[in-house]
Amino acid sequence: SDVITVAELAKRMGVKGKDLIKELMRQGTMVTINHPLDFETAAILASEFNYEVENVAFDEETLLEHSSVKGAEEASADDLKTRPPVVTIMGHVDHGKTSLLDAIRTANVTAGEAGGITQHIGAYDVELDGKKITFLDTPGHEAFTAMRARGAKVTDIVILVVAADDGVMPQTREAINHAKAAGVPIIVAINKMDKPNATPDKVRQGLTEFGLVSEDWGGDTIFVEVSAKLHTNLDRLLEMILLQAEVMDLKANPTKRVRGIIVEARLDKGRGPVVTVLVQEGTLKIGDPIVAGTHYGRVRSMINDRGERVDAAGPSFPVEVTGLSGVPDAGDMFHAVEDEKTAKDVAQHRAQKLRETELARTSKVSLEQLFARI
Ligand code: GTP
Ligand code: MG
């Protein structure tokens, strides 16, 4: 497959284009400077110049970058638009993460559209005074850590849920460590305030140890006392999230080519691979050529978390997308590219690299087994 032009290859190798053309001629190939070279030819050519094949073999970054050059060139500071914050809820077992997510969502849905049917797509957005907030609906450290391990930064703000009747527990500590390691600000939601044995000040006290000091105690961490059960103070929590987001001045360029993250992925009997994408940059549209992990395709359909068909999704918006060739992993990067061929090239190259890694592992194992037998 064509992956790089003579000019690009020369530039990357730091040699003159005409020297590459000369070498190609010597090998019996007549080309111009803008001629595309396939992987094999580029690799052989590079090795003639004592370059490591790996250097020029297939630069995915460049390809994906190139794919977005059109947008980037035209982009200016004006193109950066405020985007909704992406929020993850974390906390100790049973402290009410799921209840809080559900409460926020139900309260918002019933307020917005009577009887709106919610769809579980792995993320959803709510609105307060015309401003949106996106919640990742896979609470817990696992999703967060798995994504971070893949280098994906999805979360802007962590809501740390601590039960007022239980206080700081091991996973509270873990959540704080994860958020701190990722450099993500924490808002504390003291939950279960409806319980008679609720002692919110004990929670405040416990968290000071981690440098989370509430504003009324002279610190700078936002604390909100809520009850997921009674839906108490949820709007206040949303307000505080929006306030924090405003301070962070979260922006993205909706005109660039799309870059996003796979939040959820599964195989649907009727619709094939179905993925939830959180768009981070650009605006995803029906028909866009896309690549995610080792899979590619075109956006065939998109629905939001209310099950409604949408034909465009901008920064911070989660949409369920069909049209990929296979099921990627949660946390995989998602890109829209120039054309389906590029999508296919990138996906296939990744698949090949994966196979090589597997193969290297297998042959190493068999070598070890061989020695074991001796
Ligand atoms: P895991 O997913 O298992 O870690 O738990 P979780 O953090 O998602 O907690 P979940 O929402 O499942 O709630 C745990 C229990 O606490 C359930 O029995 C809830 O009904 C209860 N609960 C959650 N929020 C509140 C609340 O505000 N008040 C009261 N009284 N009970 C609550
Ligand atoms: Mg839960």
XYZ file of C-alpha atoms and ligand atoms in Angstrom:
407
model
C 0.000 0.000 0.000
C 1.156 3.565 -0.688
C 2.229 5.156 2.524
C 4.689 7.913 1.782
C 5.824 10.083 -1.132
C 9.447 10.311 -2.294
C 9.544 13.891 -1.048
C 8.242 12.976 2.383
C 10.606 10.062 2.734
C 13.563 12.251 1.747
C 12.546 14.884 4.240
C 12.209 12.377 7.036
C 15.586 10.847 6.221
C 17.245 14.210 5.871
C 18.490 13.504 2.332
C 17.853 15.223 -0.983
C 14.816 14.087 -2.946
C 16.873 13.795 -6.098
C 19.259 11.376 -4.366
C 16.343 9.105 -3.601
C 15.112 9.382 -7.201
C 18.636 8.537 -8.415
C 18.753 5.469 -6.180
C 15.326 4.376 -7.370
C 16.475 4.825 -10.967
C 19.535 2.707 -10.228
C 17.098 0.037 -9.038
C 15.170 0.414 -12.271
C 12.246 2.527 -11.092
C 11.480 5.880 -12.696
C 9.550 8.164 -10.384
C 8.854 11.815 -9.704
C 9.279 13.574 -6.386
C 5.568 13.287 -5.533
C 5.388 9.631 -6.378
C 3.904 7.520 -3.578
C 6.037 4.625 -2.394
C 4.711 1.508 -0.809
C 6.024 0.191 2.468
C 8.368 -2.362 0.924
C 10.013 0.064 -1.507
C 10.377 2.757 1.132
C 11.939 0.282 3.541
C 14.442 -1.025 0.967
C 15.301 2.489 -0.126
C 15.834 3.583 3.446
C 18.101 0.655 4.181
C 20.229 1.633 1.142
C 20.874 4.860 2.989
C 21.699 2.941 6.166
C 18.477 3.873 7.827
C 16.706 1.576 10.185
C 13.646 0.334 8.408
C 11.545 0.998 11.464
C 12.284 4.697 11.161
C 10.411 5.102 7.938
C 8.383 1.932 7.770
C 5.032 3.386 8.545
C 4.622 6.474 10.543
C 1.120 6.302 11.803
C 1.376 9.588 13.641
C 2.373 11.344 10.455
C -0.419 9.713 8.550
C -3.039 10.640 11.099
C -1.558 14.101 11.398
C -1.495 14.500 7.639
C -5.029 13.470 7.588
C -5.946 16.410 9.738
C -3.644 18.954 8.118
C -6.479 20.409 6.114
C -8.308 21.323 9.270
C -5.217 22.362 11.165
C -4.036 24.807 8.513
C -7.286 26.638 8.525
C -7.583 26.504 12.283
C -6.950 29.617 14.327
C -7.541 30.530 17.949
C -11.056 31.579 16.945
C -11.814 27.980 16.092
C -11.292 26.909 19.681
C -14.700 26.661 21.239
C -15.685 25.995 24.835
C -16.574 22.337 25.246
C -18.499 20.505 27.972
C -16.463 18.939 30.795
C -16.124 15.158 30.875
C -16.711 13.792 34.350
C -15.972 10.418 35.967
C -17.487 9.355 39.270
C -15.173 7.419 41.569
C -15.289 6.219 45.135
C -15.386 3.293 47.528
C -17.638 0.258 47.014
C -21.274 0.931 47.920
C -20.742 4.625 48.528
C -23.316 5.354 45.811
C -21.498 5.893 42.497
C -24.134 4.158 40.405
C -26.983 5.681 42.388
C -25.565 9.156 41.916
C -25.079 8.665 38.172
C -28.621 7.371 37.851
C -30.048 10.132 40.006
C -28.355 12.880 38.016
C -29.489 11.356 34.785
C -33.089 10.677 35.765
C -33.499 14.102 37.325
C -32.174 15.664 34.154
C -34.092 13.558 31.681
C -37.450 14.063 33.355
C -36.782 17.789 33.568
C -35.753 18.050 29.935
C -37.997 15.792 27.932
C -40.976 14.101 29.509
C -40.697 10.357 29.202
C -37.450 10.438 27.274
C -36.143 6.929 26.768
C -32.588 6.647 27.938
C -30.140 4.435 26.174
C -27.165 2.900 27.878
C -24.221 3.802 25.679
C -21.477 4.150 28.312
C -21.674 7.901 28.642
C -24.362 10.549 28.729
C -24.726 14.280 28.846
C -26.906 16.431 31.041
C -27.787 20.084 30.795
C -28.021 22.831 33.372
C -29.024 26.347 32.307
C -28.124 25.560 28.713
C -24.670 24.232 29.624
C -23.758 20.612 29.101
C -21.807 18.120 31.199
C -20.755 14.692 29.952
C -20.691 11.832 32.426
C -18.755 8.670 31.747
C -21.076 6.038 32.931
C -18.471 3.409 33.712
C -17.627 4.410 37.253
C -14.771 2.930 39.180
C -11.048 2.976 38.898
C -10.775 0.123 36.465
C -12.132 1.938 33.437
C -10.240 5.048 34.429
C -6.950 3.232 34.934
C -7.348 1.065 31.848
C -7.859 4.129 29.715
C -5.012 5.966 31.299
C -2.744 2.961 30.788
C -3.514 3.332 27.093
C -2.519 6.946 27.263
C -6.047 8.139 26.842
C -6.946 11.182 28.830
C -10.708 11.337 28.846
C -11.677 12.759 32.189
C -11.524 16.453 33.007
C -13.003 16.258 36.489
C -13.349 13.438 39.022
C -16.325 13.370 41.353
C -15.179 11.591 44.476
C -18.171 10.021 46.181
C -17.802 9.426 49.907
C -20.672 8.061 51.969
C -21.450 10.342 54.886
C -22.078 7.359 57.153
C -18.858 5.549 56.243
C -16.095 8.054 55.576
C -12.745 7.628 53.850
C -12.131 4.007 52.866
C -9.374 2.156 50.935
C -10.885 2.771 47.497
C -11.493 6.402 48.367
C -7.755 6.654 48.845
C -7.101 4.793 45.585
C -9.429 7.078 43.668
C -7.648 10.129 45.054
C -4.282 8.685 44.023
C -5.509 7.945 40.505
C -6.985 11.388 40.055
C -3.864 13.058 41.401
C -1.574 10.958 39.202
C -3.637 11.970 36.188
C -3.644 15.598 37.254
C -7.436 15.702 37.287
C -9.177 18.026 39.770
C -11.449 16.442 42.364
C -14.873 17.576 43.500
C -16.071 15.763 46.617
C -19.678 14.608 46.791
C -20.575 13.574 50.324
C -23.406 11.147 49.642
C -26.137 9.523 51.756
C -26.806 12.747 53.620
C -30.362 11.476 54.228
C -29.042 8.862 56.638
C -29.537 9.641 60.316
C -25.965 8.640 61.113
C -24.472 10.921 58.467
C -21.374 12.698 59.708
C -20.157 14.898 56.836
C -17.580 16.660 58.998
C -15.916 13.329 59.673
C -15.564 12.928 55.906
C -14.140 16.460 55.645
C -11.701 15.665 58.427
C -10.636 12.395 56.832
C -9.944 14.023 53.492
C -7.725 16.779 54.851
C -5.053 14.108 55.157
C -4.987 13.979 51.350
C -4.844 17.723 50.908
C -8.525 17.882 50.052
C -9.666 20.723 52.277
C -13.124 22.156 51.794
C -13.581 25.831 51.072
C -15.422 26.498 54.312
C -12.445 25.005 56.116
C -10.078 27.372 54.379
C -9.063 25.049 51.538
C -9.823 25.107 47.832
C -11.614 21.816 47.227
C -15.281 21.936 46.334
C -17.471 19.785 48.592
C -21.169 19.181 47.959
C -23.438 17.295 50.340
C -25.924 15.188 48.394
C -28.361 12.342 48.641
C -28.596 10.185 45.559
C -31.585 8.495 47.130
C -33.630 11.655 47.690
C -32.105 13.585 44.749
C -30.964 16.271 47.149
C -28.541 18.985 46.022
C -27.862 17.429 42.618
C -28.238 20.765 40.828
C -25.731 22.264 43.230
C -23.286 19.481 42.290
C -23.835 20.192 38.581
C -23.336 23.913 39.196
C -20.037 23.210 40.921
C -18.901 21.014 38.032
C -19.692 23.817 35.604
C -17.862 26.293 37.826
C -14.787 24.055 37.925
C -15.015 23.601 34.148
C -15.159 27.353 33.655
C -11.985 27.791 35.690
C -10.311 25.101 33.581
C -11.351 26.898 30.390
C -11.870 23.683 28.471
C -11.695 24.195 24.740
C -11.555 22.163 21.558
C -11.636 22.792 17.846
C -14.850 21.463 16.325
C -13.638 22.103 12.766
C -10.566 19.854 12.915
C -10.676 16.285 11.773
C -12.067 14.043 14.482
C -9.998 12.545 17.250
C -11.762 10.692 20.050
C -11.721 7.760 22.407
C -13.645 4.514 22.437
C -15.611 4.410 25.664
C -17.463 1.182 25.046
C -17.491 -1.433 22.294
C -19.529 -4.532 21.603
C -20.791 -6.750 18.833
C -24.500 -6.382 18.114
C -26.189 -9.303 16.371
C -28.059 -7.120 13.928
C -25.927 -3.996 13.620
C -22.438 -5.478 13.817
C -19.706 -3.719 15.802
C -21.189 -0.911 17.898
C -18.927 1.549 19.678
C -19.440 4.557 21.868
C -17.073 7.313 20.922
C -16.315 10.324 23.013
C -15.329 12.968 20.490
C -12.432 15.074 21.753
C -11.733 17.204 18.734
C -13.527 17.866 15.476
C -17.088 16.997 14.551
C -17.940 13.437 13.607
C -20.366 13.040 10.710
C -22.197 10.256 8.951
C -19.990 8.805 6.226
C -16.667 9.835 7.794
C -13.882 7.299 7.174
C -12.763 6.117 10.596
C -10.131 3.994 12.278
C -10.144 2.629 15.838
C -7.526 0.212 17.082
C -7.045 -2.356 14.349
C -10.458 -1.718 12.803
C -11.680 0.714 10.198
C -14.749 1.686 8.224
C -17.152 4.540 7.679
C -19.669 6.026 10.094
C -22.914 4.347 9.086
C -25.156 5.567 11.886
C -24.935 7.588 15.086
C -27.276 7.781 18.041
C -27.036 9.777 21.253
C -27.730 8.607 24.811
C -31.439 9.260 24.330
C -31.568 6.857 21.432
C -32.037 9.686 18.924
C -30.378 9.634 15.533
C -27.804 12.374 15.120
C -25.781 13.268 12.065
C -23.016 15.244 13.765
C -21.222 14.987 17.111
C -18.807 17.675 18.326
C -16.226 17.806 21.150
C -17.157 16.077 24.445
C -20.235 14.462 22.933
C -20.657 10.739 23.306
C -22.279 8.941 20.394
C -22.908 5.349 19.556
C -21.434 4.625 16.156
C -21.808 1.721 13.736
C -19.762 1.020 10.635
C -16.456 -0.344 11.960
C -15.023 -3.600 10.607
C -14.544 -5.076 14.074
C -14.763 -4.427 17.792
C -11.960 -2.260 19.228
C -11.121 -2.043 22.936
C -12.405 0.573 25.322
C -9.689 3.183 25.602
C -8.561 2.810 21.981
C -8.019 6.009 20.072
C -10.546 6.855 17.393
C -9.707 8.909 14.325
C -11.523 10.176 11.308
C -9.137 10.231 8.348
C -8.896 11.511 4.788
C -10.378 8.474 3.095
C -11.256 4.872 3.732
C -7.991 3.710 2.200
C -5.981 5.591 4.826
C -8.221 4.139 7.521
C -7.594 0.681 6.162
C -3.820 1.233 5.899
C -3.537 2.415 9.478
C -5.721 -0.395 10.804
C -3.870 -3.054 8.843
C -0.491 -1.721 9.871
C -1.546 -1.849 13.507
C -2.831 -5.389 13.037
C 0.446 -6.394 11.420
C 2.469 -4.884 14.241
C 0.297 -6.728 16.722
C 0.874 -9.998 14.861
C 4.633 -9.382 14.852
C 4.580 -8.804 18.584
C 2.571 -11.976 19.109
C 4.916 -13.889 16.848
C 7.991 -12.589 18.660
C 6.451 -13.704 21.906
C 5.573 -17.149 20.584
C 9.001 -17.780 19.102
C 10.626 -16.672 22.324
C 8.451 -19.051 24.265
C 9.204 -21.950 21.962
C 12.912 -21.207 22.217
C 12.639 -21.307 25.963
C 10.671 -24.519 25.745
C 13.379 -25.938 23.509
C 16.056 -25.148 26.059
C 13.888 -26.469 28.812
C 13.769 -29.773 27.015
C 17.554 -29.853 26.623
P -20.380 -0.465 43.630
O -20.688 -0.250 42.179
O -20.688 -1.824 44.115
O -18.983 -0.042 44.000
O -21.374 0.484 44.489
P -21.789 1.971 44.149
O -20.778 2.914 44.660
O -22.183 2.103 42.730
O -23.057 2.127 45.104
P -24.583 1.981 44.708
O -25.057 3.152 43.933
O -24.824 0.643 44.146
O -25.216 2.105 46.154
C -24.900 1.209 47.191
C -26.045 1.166 48.187
O -26.203 2.425 48.802
C -27.386 0.844 47.534
O -28.112 0.021 48.393
C -28.050 2.210 47.413
O -29.445 2.122 47.435
C -27.512 2.910 48.617
N -27.455 4.371 48.426
C -26.873 5.026 47.416
N -27.009 6.351 47.566
C -27.721 6.534 48.687
C -28.203 7.685 49.381
O -28.021 8.830 48.988
N -28.889 7.456 50.556
C -29.110 6.213 51.024
N -29.783 6.111 52.175
N -28.694 5.121 50.396
C -28.005 5.265 49.262
Mg -21.937 0.762 41.101
